[in-house]
Amino acid sequence: MTSVRTVSSILLLLLVECAARPFYPLPSRRNDRSKQPLQTFRPYNIAHRGSCGEFPEETASAYKRAIEEDADFIETDILASKDGILICFHDLTLDATTDIAQHKKFESRKRTYEVQGKNITGYFTIDFTLEELKSLRVNQRSPFRDQQYNGKFSIIIFEDFISIALGAPRVVGIYPEIKNPVFINQHVKWPIGKKFEDKFVDTLKKYGYKGTYLSKQWLKQPAFIQSFAPTSLIYISHLTDLPKILLIDDATTPTQDTNQSYWEITSNSYFDFIKDYVVGIGPWKDSIVPASNNYLQTPTDLVTRSHAYNLQVHPFIFQNDNMSLHFNFSQDPYNEYEYWIKKIGVDGLFTDFTGSLHHYQEWTNPFSMGEESASKLLDKIAYMISKFRNSYN
Amino acid sequence: MFELTAILKQPKQKSRIGAAKGRDSMASARLVPLSFLLLLVGCASRPLYPLPGKRYDGSKKPLQTFRPYNLAHRGSNGEFPEETAAAYMRAIEEGADFIEGDVLASKDGVLIMQHDVTLDDTTDIAEHKEFANRKRACNVQGTNTTGFFHFDFTLEELKSLGVKQRYPFRDQQYNRKFPIITFEEFISIALDAPRVVGIYPEIKNPAMVNQYVKWPGGKKFEDKFVETLHKYGYRGEYMSKQWLKQPAFIQSFAPTSLIYVSNLTDLPKVFLIDDITIPTQDTNQSYWEITSDKYLNFIKNYVMGIGPWKDTIVYVSENYLQLPTDLVARAHALNLQVHPYTYRNENQFLHFNFSQDPYKEYDYWINTIGVDGLFTDFTGSLHQYQEWTTPSPSGEKSATKLLDKIGSMISKYRNPQT
């Protein structure tokens, strides 16, 4: 009998030991404390769906590439699978960015749903379990971008996305979106009556994301929560003090949950109301400065008024592809960055081309800090002075 | 002058009334043509004072020579229709070191700025019904081409056309607003710039031009080309004092033309090299022959650089750059500059290595490959890239700017995260 107890206690101890956290830090994490912090002196470089100009959107590679290219934040859209797992995916349907059409066994899953007043037909993420979604491969959405990674990467989950950010060699923030919450809550149910927004915040809390904007905790693990649905943002403000951003669609689209028009939600009185819940807005850039014949017209006062209410402005989207650039910019994405950062004065930019924005910022407003760059700084000054001296001769 | 006063004096000195009358009429008869002649001389002569707009000519900002040349390919044709006055003026405004253009000739032998031998793609010739019958077929470097050829139109007729933007995805708003300009007009734009701006004209399709256009005195296209340059004072070897005042490169795909003009001018010449499948138009030599060490050794006595198509310097596969060839290394070994063409911002022209970012392309070619000049359709972008990464010093003006910059750099260093 003693041997049975001994064996079982030994087994139990072994189990505990194997499950227990090691006492030593992982060799690759030894210098965790000296991670280069988030820059906060110039507008945020927000990697829209990762570096999706180069890699298929919202894949691990797209995010890792964005981090490599010095993004301040990696951005994503959170939806849910049939079995309630939070996934990183932009469209409600799988048609445009996956190889779903090649999976004959899922043919029957094609359905039509009403989304924000319109009937949409396709393969909806909410009709697939995570395992099924993982069997698909993600494709590059835009045909004029690099197609070589098509069929190579799979959809990732919210937790994977967070791990990628936390695993970066420097502090990288996350910028997840509570996407289509009305639709998700309609079709996906979680136990104990939890909603999409609850699961969303639960995940963030699980990984230690908390703190108000620019607080010490926040700077360790920066995060913005974004959504087009004001009620979702108001709802979660009771669950977390992380900073929130109200996304604003173009002038023709009302909010999906409160059916308010663009004009209403960009009015001064609305700003006065929503500023108690969000730290900023994320408008579509052509509503800030309308375009006509592919030329920018006079800017509206949206940014000025937002700033008056201490609301940041993070417009979307900045893309290098020439068909996305208005003619004022001579097909030069750097001219566009210059305009938005210097003339309009935005506080963050959602870009598909993290590397380009980073270059622009480094060349015009470089980030130098700490002892490492002291000698580089002196070199730079010497070089500048020597050129100045020689030009006198 | 003296004659006039003498004539004016005469009637006064002699008797007044009757005789004076007769003499008066004779004197006035001589007076009128003389005063007319003087007026003519007076109006035609150069004013002795400098034009108010040109008073500070002596202190024109010189050409930069410390970083690769920004060559405005056909002017700023990313924004304006190519080779128009507007395209060139915009390029100068955007900081071009040289404005580049292709020289062809009209039916009446006037040198014009035009790239294609046909007018179809870049002008509104199709809308001019009066010229409908001028369409013809010609052999252009081995290919049968049908269209409206430049040498079938006099200058006056060419001037009646409107130039349009070649690429549909570029700004179309200036279509038909600007005319074709002459070589002399192109030169004037450069000379009139507020700083020293070089010119980079091409002796274009000389075989074809000489076939269809004849000049008096047995002169050839190349002769007229150099004459025009001489007329405006362009001369001097590369980096000589005269050259730096009015910099110029003469370029051509035809080696015999370059060798021919080397007897007429000491201005630096650049040998253009087409794709690997295309032989030279005059000597029918293959790409491999004209890029061999032997040939480069020969041609370096006549030219100071080559202008290759960039995809032959670094091969491309599936829209990705492969390993570079040794062309630049070999050219540099023979002291030949390399000015590749053409750099364009649009993503369809950018290889995927560059993530749709034209500045990454500039970075690669300038810092990794090490070229000496770049023919770009987007002068402003190249200029911005160069100014941000290798800014030009400009003396006293930037002293305060320099101090500001140092100040901001140090302050950031001192206050990292407060």
PDB file of N, CA and C in Angstrom, chain B residues 107-181:
ATOM      1  N   LYS B 107      10.949  67.960 -90.670  1.00  0.00           N
ATOM      2  CA  LYS B 107      11.136  67.823 -92.115  1.00  0.00           C
ATOM      3  C   LYS B 107      12.048  68.923 -92.643  1.00  0.00           C
ATOM      4  N   ASP B 108      11.883  70.140 -92.070  1.00  0.00           N
ATOM      5  CA  ASP B 108      12.699  71.261 -92.529  1.00  0.00           C
ATOM      6  C   ASP B 108      13.980  71.402 -91.708  1.00  0.00           C
ATOM      7  N   GLY B 109      14.403  70.307 -91.107  1.00  0.00           N
ATOM      8  CA  GLY B 109      15.728  70.276 -90.506  1.00  0.00           C
ATOM      9  C   GLY B 109      15.897  70.987 -89.181  1.00  0.00           C
ATOM     10  N   VAL B 110      14.804  71.315 -88.515  1.00  0.00           N
ATOM     11  CA  VAL B 110      14.947  71.965 -87.211  1.00  0.00           C
ATOM     12  C   VAL B 110      15.046  70.882 -86.140  1.00  0.00           C
ATOM     13  N   LEU B 111      15.994  71.017 -85.241  1.00  0.00           N
ATOM     14  CA  LEU B 111      16.165  70.006 -84.194  1.00  0.00           C
ATOM     15  C   LEU B 111      15.093  70.188 -83.127  1.00  0.00           C
ATOM     16  N   ILE B 112      14.371  69.106 -82.838  1.00  0.00           N
ATOM     17  CA  ILE B 112      13.256  69.153 -81.883  1.00  0.00           C
ATOM     18  C   ILE B 112      13.465  68.141 -80.763  1.00  0.00           C
ATOM     19  N   MET B 113      12.736  68.363 -79.661  1.00  0.00           N
ATOM     20  CA  MET B 113      12.789  67.433 -78.530  1.00  0.00           C
ATOM     21  C   MET B 113      11.622  66.471 -78.659  1.00  0.00           C
ATOM     22  N   GLN B 114      11.939  65.218 -78.929  1.00  0.00           N
ATOM     23  CA  GLN B 114      10.904  64.209 -79.131  1.00  0.00           C
ATOM     24  C   GLN B 114      11.552  62.852 -78.972  1.00  0.00           C
ATOM     25  N   HIS B 115      10.887  61.951 -78.234  1.00  0.00           N
ATOM     26  CA  HIS B 115      11.504  60.648 -77.997  1.00  0.00           C
ATOM     27  C   HIS B 115      11.214  59.630 -79.100  1.00  0.00           C
ATOM     28  N   ASP B 116       9.926  59.450 -79.392  1.00  0.00           N
ATOM     29  CA  ASP B 116       9.556  58.449 -80.405  1.00  0.00           C
ATOM     30  C   ASP B 116       9.762  59.004 -81.807  1.00  0.00           C
ATOM     31  N   VAL B 117      10.073  58.108 -82.739  1.00  0.00           N
ATOM     32  CA  VAL B 117      10.174  58.566 -84.129  1.00  0.00           C
ATOM     33  C   VAL B 117       8.772  58.816 -84.693  1.00  0.00           C
ATOM     34  N   THR B 118       7.757  58.180 -84.064  1.00  0.00           N
ATOM     35  CA  THR B 118       6.382  58.466 -84.476  1.00  0.00           C
ATOM     36  C   THR B 118       5.725  59.387 -83.455  1.00  0.00           C
ATOM     37  N   LEU B 119       4.672  60.061 -83.901  1.00  0.00           N
ATOM     38  CA  LEU B 119       3.990  61.039 -83.047  1.00  0.00           C
ATOM     39  C   LEU B 119       2.762  60.445 -82.372  1.00  0.00           C
ATOM     40  N   ASP B 120       2.466  59.193 -82.679  1.00  0.00           N
ATOM     41  CA  ASP B 120       1.195  58.610 -82.268  1.00  0.00           C
ATOM     42  C   ASP B 120       0.981  58.531 -80.768  1.00  0.00           C
ATOM     43  N   ASP B 121       1.971  58.092 -80.036  1.00  0.00           N
ATOM     44  CA  ASP B 121       1.752  57.832 -78.605  1.00  0.00           C
ATOM     45  C   ASP B 121       1.750  59.069 -77.724  1.00  0.00           C
ATOM     46  N   THR B 122       2.446  60.102 -78.134  1.00  0.00           N
ATOM     47  CA  THR B 122       2.596  61.237 -77.215  1.00  0.00           C
ATOM     48  C   THR B 122       2.036  62.549 -77.720  1.00  0.00           C
ATOM     49  N   THR B 123       1.354  62.530 -78.875  1.00  0.00           N
ATOM     50  CA  THR B 123       0.714  63.765 -79.324  1.00  0.00           C
ATOM     51  C   THR B 123      -0.712  63.469 -79.756  1.00  0.00           C
ATOM     52  N   ASP B 124      -1.430  64.559 -80.047  1.00  0.00           N
ATOM     53  CA  ASP B 124      -2.830  64.418 -80.490  1.00  0.00           C
ATOM     54  C   ASP B 124      -2.917  64.377 -82.011  1.00  0.00           C
ATOM     55  N   ILE B 125      -1.887  63.840 -82.646  1.00  0.00           N
ATOM     56  CA  ILE B 125      -1.834  63.793 -84.111  1.00  0.00           C
ATOM     57  C   ILE B 125      -3.103  63.154 -84.691  1.00  0.00           C
ATOM     58  N   ALA B 126      -3.638  62.180 -83.988  1.00  0.00           N
ATOM     59  CA  ALA B 126      -4.820  61.475 -84.487  1.00  0.00           C
ATOM     60  C   ALA B 126      -6.016  62.416 -84.647  1.00  0.00           C
ATOM     61  N   GLU B 127      -6.019  63.496 -83.852  1.00  0.00           N
ATOM     62  CA  GLU B 127      -7.147  64.425 -83.922  1.00  0.00           C
ATOM     63  C   GLU B 127      -6.990  65.466 -85.029  1.00  0.00           C
ATOM     64  N   HIS B 128      -5.826  65.480 -85.659  1.00  0.00           N
ATOM     65  CA  HIS B 128      -5.604  66.476 -86.713  1.00  0.00           C
ATOM     66  C   HIS B 128      -5.907  65.858 -88.072  1.00  0.00           C
ATOM     67  N   LYS B 129      -7.117  66.031 -88.522  1.00  0.00           N
ATOM     68  CA  LYS B 129      -7.550  65.395 -89.764  1.00  0.00           C
ATOM     69  C   LYS B 129      -6.747  65.884 -90.968  1.00  0.00           C
ATOM     70  N   GLU B 130      -6.203  67.103 -90.839  1.00  0.00           N
ATOM     71  CA  GLU B 130      -5.474  67.643 -91.985  1.00  0.00           C
ATOM     72  C   GLU B 130      -4.199  66.861 -92.277  1.00  0.00           C
ATOM     73  N   PHE B 131      -3.747  66.088 -91.291  1.00  0.00           N
ATOM     74  CA  PHE B 131      -2.511  65.314 -91.484  1.00  0.00           C
ATOM     75  C   PHE B 131      -2.778  63.827 -91.700  1.00  0.00           C
ATOM     76  N   ALA B 132      -4.044  63.470 -91.817  1.00  0.00           N
ATOM     77  CA  ALA B 132      -4.411  62.047 -91.869  1.00  0.00           C
ATOM     78  C   ALA B 132      -3.646  61.275 -92.924  1.00  0.00           C
ATOM     79  N   ASN B 133      -3.347  61.917 -94.050  1.00  0.00           N
ATOM     80  CA  ASN B 133      -2.705  61.199 -95.151  1.00  0.00           C
ATOM     81  C   ASN B 133      -1.191  61.038 -94.983  1.00  0.00           C
ATOM     82  N   ARG B 134      -0.651  61.583 -93.873  1.00  0.00           N
ATOM     83  CA  ARG B 134       0.799  61.503 -93.716  1.00  0.00           C
ATOM     84  C   ARG B 134       1.241  60.186 -93.081  1.00  0.00           C
ATOM     85  N   LYS B 135       0.295  59.361 -92.731  1.00  0.00           N
ATOM     86  CA  LYS B 135       0.643  58.104 -92.070  1.00  0.00           C
ATOM     87  C   LYS B 135       1.402  57.228 -93.040  1.00  0.00           C
ATOM     88  N   ARG B 136       2.507  56.625 -92.573  1.00  0.00           N
ATOM     89  CA  ARG B 136       3.231  55.711 -93.456  1.00  0.00           C
ATOM     90  C   ARG B 136       3.938  54.617 -92.657  1.00  0.00           C
ATOM     91  N   ALA B 137       4.496  53.664 -93.396  1.00  0.00           N
ATOM     92  CA  ALA B 137       5.204  52.553 -92.749  1.00  0.00           C
ATOM     93  C   ALA B 137       6.693  52.697 -93.038  1.00  0.00           C
ATOM     94  N   CYS B 138       7.480  52.514 -91.988  1.00  0.00           N
ATOM     95  CA  CYS B 138       8.925  52.637 -92.137  1.00  0.00           C
ATOM     96  C   CYS B 138       9.615  51.528 -91.379  1.00  0.00           C
ATOM     97  N   ASN B 139      10.826  51.208 -91.819  1.00  0.00           N
ATOM     98  CA  ASN B 139      11.602  50.214 -91.081  1.00  0.00           C
ATOM     99  C   ASN B 139      12.424  50.939 -90.022  1.00  0.00           C
ATOM    100  N   VAL B 140      12.111  50.663 -88.764  1.00  0.00           N
ATOM    101  CA  VAL B 140      12.847  51.312 -87.681  1.00  0.00           C
ATOM    102  C   VAL B 140      13.652  50.242 -86.953  1.00  0.00           C
ATOM    103  N   GLN B 141      14.947  50.278 -87.139  1.00  0.00           N
ATOM    104  CA  GLN B 141      15.845  49.309 -86.514  1.00  0.00           C
ATOM    105  C   GLN B 141      15.356  47.884 -86.690  1.00  0.00           C
ATOM    106  N   GLY B 142      14.971  47.569 -87.895  1.00  0.00           N
ATOM    107  CA  GLY B 142      14.587  46.202 -88.225  1.00  0.00           C
ATOM    108  C   GLY B 142      13.117  45.880 -88.062  1.00  0.00           C
ATOM    109  N   THR B 143      12.359  46.772 -87.417  1.00  0.00           N
ATOM    110  CA  THR B 143      10.925  46.501 -87.240  1.00  0.00           C
ATOM    111  C   THR B 143      10.108  47.416 -88.128  1.00  0.00           C
ATOM    112  N   ASN B 144       9.095  46.838 -88.792  1.00  0.00           N
ATOM    113  CA  ASN B 144       8.208  47.655 -89.620  1.00  0.00           C
ATOM    114  C   ASN B 144       7.234  48.407 -88.740  1.00  0.00           C
ATOM    115  N   THR B 145       7.335  49.717 -88.763  1.00  0.00           N
ATOM    116  CA  THR B 145       6.486  50.533 -87.894  1.00  0.00           C
ATOM    117  C   THR B 145       5.608  51.438 -88.734  1.00  0.00           C
ATOM    118  N   THR B 146       4.315  51.488 -88.383  1.00  0.00           N
ATOM    119  CA  THR B 146       3.379  52.380 -89.087  1.00  0.00           C
ATOM    120  C   THR B 146       2.993  53.506 -88.152  1.00  0.00           C
ATOM    121  N   GLY B 147       2.987  54.717 -88.711  1.00  0.00           N
ATOM    122  CA  GLY B 147       2.584  55.844 -87.881  1.00  0.00           C
ATOM    123  C   GLY B 147       2.892  57.155 -88.559  1.00  0.00           C
ATOM    124  N   PHE B 148       2.814  58.213 -87.785  1.00  0.00           N
ATOM    125  CA  PHE B 148       3.130  59.541 -88.295  1.00  0.00           C
ATOM    126  C   PHE B 148       4.552  59.858 -87.865  1.00  0.00           C
ATOM    127  N   PHE B 149       5.448  59.942 -88.837  1.00  0.00           N
ATOM    128  CA  PHE B 149       6.857  60.123 -88.511  1.00  0.00           C
ATOM    129  C   PHE B 149       7.246  61.597 -88.428  1.00  0.00           C
ATOM    130  N   HIS B 150       8.116  61.904 -87.487  1.00  0.00           N
ATOM    131  CA  HIS B 150       8.483  63.301 -87.223  1.00  0.00           C
ATOM    132  C   HIS B 150       9.086  63.984 -88.448  1.00  0.00           C
ATOM    133  N   PHE B 151       9.800  63.223 -89.261  1.00  0.00           N
ATOM    134  CA  PHE B 151      10.486  63.854 -90.386  1.00  0.00           C
ATOM    135  C   PHE B 151       9.550  64.132 -91.571  1.00  0.00           C
ATOM    136  N   ASP B 152       8.261  63.842 -91.410  1.00  0.00           N
ATOM    137  CA  ASP B 152       7.295  64.171 -92.461  1.00  0.00           C
ATOM    138  C   ASP B 152       6.561  65.462 -92.161  1.00  0.00           C
ATOM    139  N   PHE B 153       6.960  66.148 -91.078  1.00  0.00           N
ATOM    140  CA  PHE B 153       6.262  67.358 -90.666  1.00  0.00           C
ATOM    141  C   PHE B 153       7.252  68.491 -90.495  1.00  0.00           C
ATOM    142  N   THR B 154       6.880  69.691 -90.984  1.00  0.00           N
ATOM    143  CA  THR B 154       7.723  70.863 -90.755  1.00  0.00           C
ATOM    144  C   THR B 154       7.570  71.283 -89.305  1.00  0.00           C
ATOM    145  N   LEU B 155       8.442  72.167 -88.870  1.00  0.00           N
ATOM    146  CA  LEU B 155       8.360  72.627 -87.483  1.00  0.00           C
ATOM    147  C   LEU B 155       7.009  73.271 -87.214  1.00  0.00           C
ATOM    148  N   GLU B 156       6.556  74.080 -88.170  1.00  0.00           N
ATOM    149  CA  GLU B 156       5.284  74.777 -87.966  1.00  0.00           C
ATOM    150  C   GLU B 156       4.148  73.778 -87.755  1.00  0.00           C
ATOM    151  N   GLU B 157       4.188  72.710 -88.545  1.00  0.00           N
ATOM    152  CA  GLU B 157       3.141  71.696 -88.407  1.00  0.00           C
ATOM    153  C   GLU B 157       3.261  70.974 -87.070  1.00  0.00           C
ATOM    154  N   LEU B 158       4.488  70.673 -86.682  1.00  0.00           N
ATOM    155  CA  LEU B 158       4.679  69.997 -85.392  1.00  0.00           C
ATOM    156  C   LEU B 158       4.191  70.872 -84.245  1.00  0.00           C
ATOM    157  N   LYS B 159       4.439  72.163 -84.378  1.00  0.00           N
ATOM    158  CA  LYS B 159       4.041  73.095 -83.330  1.00  0.00           C
ATOM    159  C   LYS B 159       2.523  73.198 -83.188  1.00  0.00           C
ATOM    160  N   SER B 160       1.803  72.745 -84.204  1.00  0.00           N
ATOM    161  CA  SER B 160       0.340  72.827 -84.119  1.00  0.00           C
ATOM    162  C   SER B 160      -0.231  71.661 -83.322  1.00  0.00           C
ATOM    163  N   LEU B 161       0.626  70.696 -82.968  1.00  0.00           N
ATOM    164  CA  LEU B 161       0.152  69.537 -82.212  1.00  0.00           C
ATOM    165  C   LEU B 161       0.231  69.792 -80.713  1.00  0.00           C
ATOM    166  N   GLY B 162      -0.550  69.017 -79.955  1.00  0.00           N
ATOM    167  CA  GLY B 162      -0.492  69.098 -78.497  1.00  0.00           C
ATOM    168  C   GLY B 162       0.100  67.805 -77.955  1.00  0.00           C
ATOM    169  N   VAL B 163       1.006  67.928 -76.986  1.00  0.00           N
ATOM    170  CA  VAL B 163       1.648  66.746 -76.425  1.00  0.00           C
ATOM    171  C   VAL B 163       0.770  66.180 -75.311  1.00  0.00           C
ATOM    172  N   LYS B 164       0.729  64.849 -75.218  1.00  0.00           N
ATOM    173  CA  LYS B 164      -0.062  64.270 -74.126  1.00  0.00           C
ATOM    174  C   LYS B 164       0.780  63.305 -73.300  1.00  0.00           C
ATOM    175  N   GLN B 165       0.289  63.011 -72.114  1.00  0.00           N
ATOM    176  CA  GLN B 165       0.955  62.104 -71.185  1.00  0.00           C
ATOM    177  C   GLN B 165       0.894  60.703 -71.759  1.00  0.00           C
ATOM    178  N   ARG B 166       2.049  60.092 -71.882  1.00  0.00           N
ATOM    179  CA  ARG B 166       2.145  58.785 -72.532  1.00  0.00           C
ATOM    180  C   ARG B 166       1.410  57.690 -71.760  1.00  0.00           C
ATOM    181  N   TYR B 167       1.549  57.685 -70.424  1.00  0.00           N
ATOM    182  CA  TYR B 167       0.989  56.594 -69.625  1.00  0.00           C
ATOM    183  C   TYR B 167      -0.396  56.940 -69.094  1.00  0.00           C
ATOM    184  N   PRO B 168      -1.387  56.073 -69.295  1.00  0.00           N
ATOM    185  CA  PRO B 168      -2.756  56.375 -68.848  1.00  0.00           C
ATOM    186  C   PRO B 168      -2.902  56.477 -67.340  1.00  0.00           C
ATOM    187  N   PHE B 169      -1.977  55.874 -66.607  1.00  0.00           N
ATOM    188  CA  PHE B 169      -2.126  55.910 -65.148  1.00  0.00           C
ATOM    189  C   PHE B 169      -1.461  57.124 -64.538  1.00  0.00           C
ATOM    190  N   ARG B 170      -0.901  57.979 -65.387  1.00  0.00           N
ATOM    191  CA  ARG B 170      -0.342  59.228 -64.871  1.00  0.00           C
ATOM    192  C   ARG B 170      -1.338  60.352 -65.127  1.00  0.00           C
ATOM    193  N   ASP B 171      -1.066  61.493 -64.512  1.00  0.00           N
ATOM    194  CA  ASP B 171      -1.953  62.653 -64.573  1.00  0.00           C
ATOM    195  C   ASP B 171      -2.246  63.060 -66.024  1.00  0.00           C
ATOM    196  N   GLN B 172      -3.525  63.047 -66.398  1.00  0.00           N
ATOM    197  CA  GLN B 172      -3.899  63.358 -67.785  1.00  0.00           C
ATOM    198  C   GLN B 172      -4.323  64.806 -67.960  1.00  0.00           C
ATOM    199  N   GLN B 173      -4.298  65.592 -66.886  1.00  0.00           N
ATOM    200  CA  GLN B 173      -4.917  66.912 -66.976  1.00  0.00           C
ATOM    201  C   GLN B 173      -4.183  67.907 -67.862  1.00  0.00           C
ATOM    202  N   TYR B 174      -2.936  67.613 -68.227  1.00  0.00           N
ATOM    203  CA  TYR B 174      -2.207  68.566 -69.068  1.00  0.00           C
ATOM    204  C   TYR B 174      -2.195  68.166 -70.543  1.00  0.00           C
ATOM    205  N   ASN B 175      -2.951  67.116 -70.864  1.00  0.00           N
ATOM    206  CA  ASN B 175      -2.942  66.653 -72.255  1.00  0.00           C
ATOM    207  C   ASN B 175      -3.319  67.766 -73.215  1.00  0.00           C
ATOM    208  N   ARG B 176      -2.574  67.854 -74.327  1.00  0.00           N
ATOM    209  CA  ARG B 176      -2.842  68.797 -75.408  1.00  0.00           C
ATOM    210  C   ARG B 176      -2.630  70.257 -75.025  1.00  0.00           C
ATOM    211  N   LYS B 177      -2.075  70.490 -73.833  1.00  0.00           N
ATOM    212  CA  LYS B 177      -1.891  71.880 -73.425  1.00  0.00           C
ATOM    213  C   LYS B 177      -0.542  72.434 -73.846  1.00  0.00           C
ATOM    214  N   PHE B 178       0.440  71.537 -74.070  1.00  0.00           N
ATOM    215  CA  PHE B 178       1.786  71.996 -74.379  1.00  0.00           C
ATOM    216  C   PHE B 178       2.242  71.512 -75.742  1.00  0.00           C
ATOM    217  N   PRO B 179       3.078  72.342 -76.436  1.00  0.00           N
ATOM    218  CA  PRO B 179       3.575  71.920 -77.742  1.00  0.00           C
ATOM    219  C   PRO B 179       4.922  71.209 -77.623  1.00  0.00           C
ATOM    220  N   ILE B 180       5.332  70.650 -78.761  1.00  0.00           N
ATOM    221  CA  ILE B 180       6.693  70.125 -78.878  1.00  0.00           C
ATOM    222  C   ILE B 180       7.638  71.326 -78.850  1.00  0.00           C
ATOM    223  N   ILE B 181       8.797  71.153 -78.226  1.00  0.00           N
ATOM    224  CA  ILE B 181       9.747  72.275 -78.217  1.00  0.00           C
ATOM    225  C   ILE B 181      10.986  71.927 -79.039  1.00  0.00           C
TER     226      ILE B 181
END
